[in-house]
Amino acid sequence: MRVRRYTPKDEFDVISIEFLSFKDPFSHKGFITLYYTYPEGFLVAEVNDKVVGYIAGIPDKSKQLHIVSIAVNPEYRHKGIATKLLTELIHHSKKVGMEKAVLEVRESNRVAIAFYIKHGFEIKSRIESYYSDGEDALVMVKNL
């Protein structure tokens, strides 16, 4: 497996993974915006030249990295791909001066919550009705 920066040619693969992974998938336009906003924070994982996962994060002026999305193709989960993506993005973010990483996760997504806790994130707050179906989000933060 190798992790590299996203390029526009990865768009179809990333959108496919997004739709396989989430009830409320990110839009095509959203991914383009992420790429042009902060290309250094948009990474993909490849296995045998096939994109099987991605992570996207955007820094803010308060030295926080907002992790917008992370997903792995269901056929490739539980192989360390999400860990590698998260580790690479956090490593880069620390190098450029980010002090915290923050993300939102569905309250019902116990697998994701456990994953983030395993990687040093803590639940800091809840945002009521964050998702379009009315589900709350948990805000998780990691000091870098």
PDB file of C-alpha atoms in Angstrom:
ATOM      1  CA  MET A   1       0.000   0.000   0.000  1.00  0.00           C
ATOM      2  CA  ARG A   2       1.141   3.507  -0.700  1.00  0.00           C
ATOM      3  CA  VAL A   3      -0.252   6.881   0.362  1.00  0.00           C
ATOM      4  CA  ARG A   4       0.023   9.860  -1.958  1.00  0.00           C
ATOM      5  CA  ARG A   5      -1.645  13.169  -2.664  1.00  0.00           C
ATOM      6  CA  TYR A   6      -5.022  13.136  -4.371  1.00  0.00           C
ATOM      7  CA  THR A   7      -5.084  14.238  -8.010  1.00  0.00           C
ATOM      8  CA  PRO A   8      -8.164  15.026 -10.122  1.00  0.00           C
ATOM      9  CA  LYS A   9      -7.802  11.665 -11.908  1.00  0.00           C
ATOM     10  CA  ASP A  10      -8.715  10.011  -8.556  1.00  0.00           C
ATOM     11  CA  GLU A  11     -12.117  11.691  -8.477  1.00  0.00           C
ATOM     12  CA  PHE A  12     -14.237   8.743  -9.668  1.00  0.00           C
ATOM     13  CA  ASP A  13     -12.577   6.305  -7.244  1.00  0.00           C
ATOM     14  CA  VAL A  14     -12.918   8.667  -4.275  1.00  0.00           C
ATOM     15  CA  ILE A  15     -16.570   9.426  -5.009  1.00  0.00           C
ATOM     16  CA  SER A  16     -17.269   5.686  -5.371  1.00  0.00           C
ATOM     17  CA  ILE A  17     -15.692   5.018  -1.951  1.00  0.00           C
ATOM     18  CA  GLU A  18     -17.680   7.899  -0.475  1.00  0.00           C
ATOM     19  CA  PHE A  19     -20.992   6.495  -1.735  1.00  0.00           C
ATOM     20  CA  LEU A  20     -20.124   3.002  -0.472  1.00  0.00           C
ATOM     21  CA  SER A  21     -19.240   4.400   2.958  1.00  0.00           C
ATOM     22  CA  PHE A  22     -21.748   7.049   4.032  1.00  0.00           C
ATOM     23  CA  LYS A  23     -25.497   7.636   4.312  1.00  0.00           C
ATOM     24  CA  ASP A  24     -24.912  11.304   3.496  1.00  0.00           C
ATOM     25  CA  PRO A  25     -22.147  11.230   0.879  1.00  0.00           C
ATOM     26  CA  PHE A  26     -20.054  14.284   0.134  1.00  0.00           C
ATOM     27  CA  SER A  27     -20.863  15.834  -3.236  1.00  0.00           C
ATOM     28  CA  HIS A  28     -18.704  15.866  -6.361  1.00  0.00           C
ATOM     29  CA  LYS A  29     -18.452  19.646  -6.019  1.00  0.00           C
ATOM     30  CA  GLY A  30     -17.451  19.218  -2.379  1.00  0.00           C
ATOM     31  CA  PHE A  31     -14.455  17.085  -3.299  1.00  0.00           C
ATOM     32  CA  ILE A  32     -13.327  19.576  -5.926  1.00  0.00           C
ATOM     33  CA  THR A  33     -13.578  22.350  -3.334  1.00  0.00           C
ATOM     34  CA  LEU A  34     -11.542  20.313  -0.830  1.00  0.00           C
ATOM     35  CA  TYR A  35      -8.841  19.674  -3.407  1.00  0.00           C
ATOM     36  CA  TYR A  36      -8.486  23.299  -4.416  1.00  0.00           C
ATOM     37  CA  THR A  37      -8.763  24.588  -0.839  1.00  0.00           C
ATOM     38  CA  TYR A  38      -5.905  22.506   0.573  1.00  0.00           C
ATOM     39  CA  PRO A  39      -4.393  19.937  -1.806  1.00  0.00           C
ATOM     40  CA  GLU A  40      -1.720  18.958   0.755  1.00  0.00           C
ATOM     41  CA  GLY A  41      -4.471  17.694   3.049  1.00  0.00           C
ATOM     42  CA  PHE A  42      -6.163  15.418   0.538  1.00  0.00           C
ATOM     43  CA  LEU A  43      -4.507  11.987   0.425  1.00  0.00           C
ATOM     44  CA  VAL A  44      -5.384   8.668  -1.172  1.00  0.00           C
ATOM     45  CA  ALA A  45      -4.236   5.125  -0.423  1.00  0.00           C
ATOM     46  CA  GLU A  46      -3.478   2.763  -3.274  1.00  0.00           C
ATOM     47  CA  VAL A  47      -3.158  -0.999  -3.372  1.00  0.00           C
ATOM     48  CA  ASN A  48      -1.798  -2.394  -6.651  1.00  0.00           C
ATOM     49  CA  ASP A  49      -2.396   1.005  -8.317  1.00  0.00           C
ATOM     50  CA  LYS A  50      -6.065   1.018  -7.241  1.00  0.00           C
ATOM     51  CA  VAL A  51      -7.356   3.834  -5.005  1.00  0.00           C
ATOM     52  CA  VAL A  52      -8.900   2.105  -1.988  1.00  0.00           C
ATOM     53  CA  GLY A  53      -9.182   4.916   0.551  1.00  0.00           C
ATOM     54  CA  TYR A  54      -8.840   8.637   1.125  1.00  0.00           C
ATOM     55  CA  ILE A  55      -8.642  11.304   3.800  1.00  0.00           C
ATOM     56  CA  ALA A  56      -9.266  15.029   3.468  1.00  0.00           C
ATOM     57  CA  GLY A  57      -8.445  17.747   5.963  1.00  0.00           C
ATOM     58  CA  ILE A  58      -8.372  21.535   5.961  1.00  0.00           C
ATOM     59  CA  PRO A  59      -6.348  23.723   8.358  1.00  0.00           C
ATOM     60  CA  ASP A  60      -7.779  26.837   9.934  1.00  0.00           C
ATOM     61  CA  LYS A  61      -6.202  30.001  11.304  1.00  0.00           C
ATOM     62  CA  SER A  62      -6.308  28.729  14.885  1.00  0.00           C
ATOM     63  CA  LYS A  63      -3.818  25.977  13.949  1.00  0.00           C
ATOM     64  CA  GLN A  64      -6.469  23.263  13.884  1.00  0.00           C
ATOM     65  CA  LEU A  65      -6.746  20.647  11.191  1.00  0.00           C
ATOM     66  CA  HIS A  66     -10.383  19.876  10.461  1.00  0.00           C
ATOM     67  CA  ILE A  67     -10.613  16.305   9.191  1.00  0.00           C
ATOM     68  CA  VAL A  68     -13.508  16.545   6.784  1.00  0.00           C
ATOM     69  CA  SER A  69     -13.710  12.933   5.630  1.00  0.00           C
ATOM     70  CA  ILE A  70     -11.938   9.600   5.756  1.00  0.00           C
ATOM     71  CA  ALA A  71     -13.149   6.391   4.122  1.00  0.00           C
ATOM     72  CA  VAL A  72     -11.874   3.056   2.872  1.00  0.00           C
ATOM     73  CA  ASN A  73     -13.474   0.817   0.260  1.00  0.00           C
ATOM     74  CA  PRO A  74     -15.387  -1.860   2.232  1.00  0.00           C
ATOM     75  CA  GLU A  75     -13.404  -4.635   0.516  1.00  0.00           C
ATOM     76  CA  TYR A  76     -10.170  -3.205   1.958  1.00  0.00           C
ATOM     77  CA  ARG A  77     -11.206  -2.350   5.514  1.00  0.00           C
ATOM     78  CA  HIS A  78      -9.433  -3.751   8.587  1.00  0.00           C
ATOM     79  CA  LYS A  79      -6.081  -3.807   6.787  1.00  0.00           C
ATOM     80  CA  GLY A  80      -4.546  -0.693   8.378  1.00  0.00           C
ATOM     81  CA  ILE A  81      -5.365   1.633   5.486  1.00  0.00           C
ATOM     82  CA  ALA A  82      -7.356   4.183   7.512  1.00  0.00           C
ATOM     83  CA  THR A  83      -4.626   4.177  10.170  1.00  0.00           C
ATOM     84  CA  LYS A  84      -1.967   4.879   7.550  1.00  0.00           C
ATOM     85  CA  LEU A  85      -4.022   7.693   5.993  1.00  0.00           C
ATOM     86  CA  LEU A  86      -4.719   9.317   9.366  1.00  0.00           C
ATOM     87  CA  THR A  87      -1.097   8.952  10.477  1.00  0.00           C
ATOM     88  CA  GLU A  88       0.240  10.522   7.270  1.00  0.00           C
ATOM     89  CA  LEU A  89      -2.141  13.484   7.429  1.00  0.00           C
ATOM     90  CA  ILE A  90      -1.415  14.132  11.112  1.00  0.00           C
ATOM     91  CA  HIS A  91       2.339  13.854  10.516  1.00  0.00           C
ATOM     92  CA  HIS A  92       2.146  16.432   7.715  1.00  0.00           C
ATOM     93  CA  SER A  93      -0.103  18.694   9.794  1.00  0.00           C
ATOM     94  CA  LYS A  94       2.333  18.704  12.713  1.00  0.00           C
ATOM     95  CA  LYS A  95       5.178  19.618  10.345  1.00  0.00           C
ATOM     96  CA  VAL A  96       3.286  22.676   9.101  1.00  0.00           C
ATOM     97  CA  GLY A  97       2.417  23.879  12.610  1.00  0.00           C
ATOM     98  CA  MET A  98      -1.040  22.510  13.302  1.00  0.00           C
ATOM     99  CA  GLU A  99      -1.668  22.037  17.034  1.00  0.00           C
ATOM    100  CA  LYS A 100      -4.934  20.076  17.040  1.00  0.00           C
ATOM    101  CA  ALA A 101      -6.975  17.821  14.797  1.00  0.00           C
ATOM    102  CA  VAL A 102     -10.766  18.012  15.037  1.00  0.00           C
ATOM    103  CA  LEU A 103     -13.557  16.045  13.376  1.00  0.00           C
ATOM    104  CA  GLU A 104     -17.251  15.268  13.597  1.00  0.00           C
ATOM    105  CA  VAL A 105     -18.574  11.708  13.661  1.00  0.00           C
ATOM    106  CA  ARG A 106     -22.085  10.269  13.785  1.00  0.00           C
ATOM    107  CA  GLU A 107     -23.007   9.395  17.346  1.00  0.00           C
ATOM    108  CA  SER A 108     -24.159   5.951  16.152  1.00  0.00           C
ATOM    109  CA  ASN A 109     -20.872   5.157  14.374  1.00  0.00           C
ATOM    110  CA  ARG A 110     -19.285   3.150  17.177  1.00  0.00           C
ATOM    111  CA  VAL A 111     -16.629   1.635  14.905  1.00  0.00           C
ATOM    112  CA  ALA A 112     -15.366   5.070  13.838  1.00  0.00           C
ATOM    113  CA  ILE A 113     -15.507   6.442  17.383  1.00  0.00           C
ATOM    114  CA  ALA A 114     -13.430   3.500  18.653  1.00  0.00           C
ATOM    115  CA  PHE A 115     -10.958   4.013  15.782  1.00  0.00           C
ATOM    116  CA  TYR A 116     -10.471   7.678  16.645  1.00  0.00           C
ATOM    117  CA  ILE A 117     -10.129   6.984  20.373  1.00  0.00           C
ATOM    118  CA  LYS A 118      -7.487   4.348  19.562  1.00  0.00           C
ATOM    119  CA  HIS A 119      -5.590   7.087  17.714  1.00  0.00           C
ATOM    120  CA  GLY A 120      -5.695   9.589  20.569  1.00  0.00           C
ATOM    121  CA  PHE A 121      -8.866  11.553  19.869  1.00  0.00           C
ATOM    122  CA  GLU A 122     -11.200  12.498  22.704  1.00  0.00           C
ATOM    123  CA  ILE A 123     -14.902  13.328  22.588  1.00  0.00           C
ATOM    124  CA  LYS A 124     -15.210  17.020  23.431  1.00  0.00           C
ATOM    125  CA  SER A 125     -18.805  17.931  22.602  1.00  0.00           C
ATOM    126  CA  ARG A 126     -21.978  17.064  20.714  1.00  0.00           C
ATOM    127  CA  ILE A 127     -23.696  18.942  17.902  1.00  0.00           C
ATOM    128  CA  GLU A 128     -27.429  18.257  17.905  1.00  0.00           C
ATOM    129  CA  SER A 129     -29.082  17.367  14.578  1.00  0.00           C
ATOM    130  CA  TYR A 130     -25.816  17.843  12.679  1.00  0.00           C
ATOM    131  CA  TYR A 131     -26.645  15.375   9.923  1.00  0.00           C
ATOM    132  CA  SER A 132     -29.480  15.768   7.416  1.00  0.00           C
ATOM    133  CA  ASP A 133     -31.401  12.869   8.999  1.00  0.00           C
ATOM    134  CA  GLY A 134     -31.319  14.629  12.380  1.00  0.00           C
ATOM    135  CA  GLU A 135     -28.621  12.495  13.996  1.00  0.00           C
ATOM    136  CA  ASP A 136     -26.235  14.195  16.389  1.00  0.00           C
ATOM    137  CA  ALA A 137     -22.496  14.437  15.770  1.00  0.00           C
ATOM    138  CA  LEU A 138     -19.771  14.002  18.332  1.00  0.00           C
ATOM    139  CA  VAL A 139     -16.874  16.441  18.058  1.00  0.00           C
ATOM    140  CA  MET A 140     -13.573  14.679  18.636  1.00  0.00           C
ATOM    141  CA  VAL A 141     -10.215  16.387  19.154  1.00  0.00           C
ATOM    142  CA  LYS A 142      -6.590  15.279  19.272  1.00  0.00           C
ATOM    143  CA  ASN A 143      -3.713  17.444  20.434  1.00  0.00           C
ATOM    144  CA  LEU A 144      -0.851  17.198  17.972  1.00  0.00           C
TER     145      LEU A 144
END
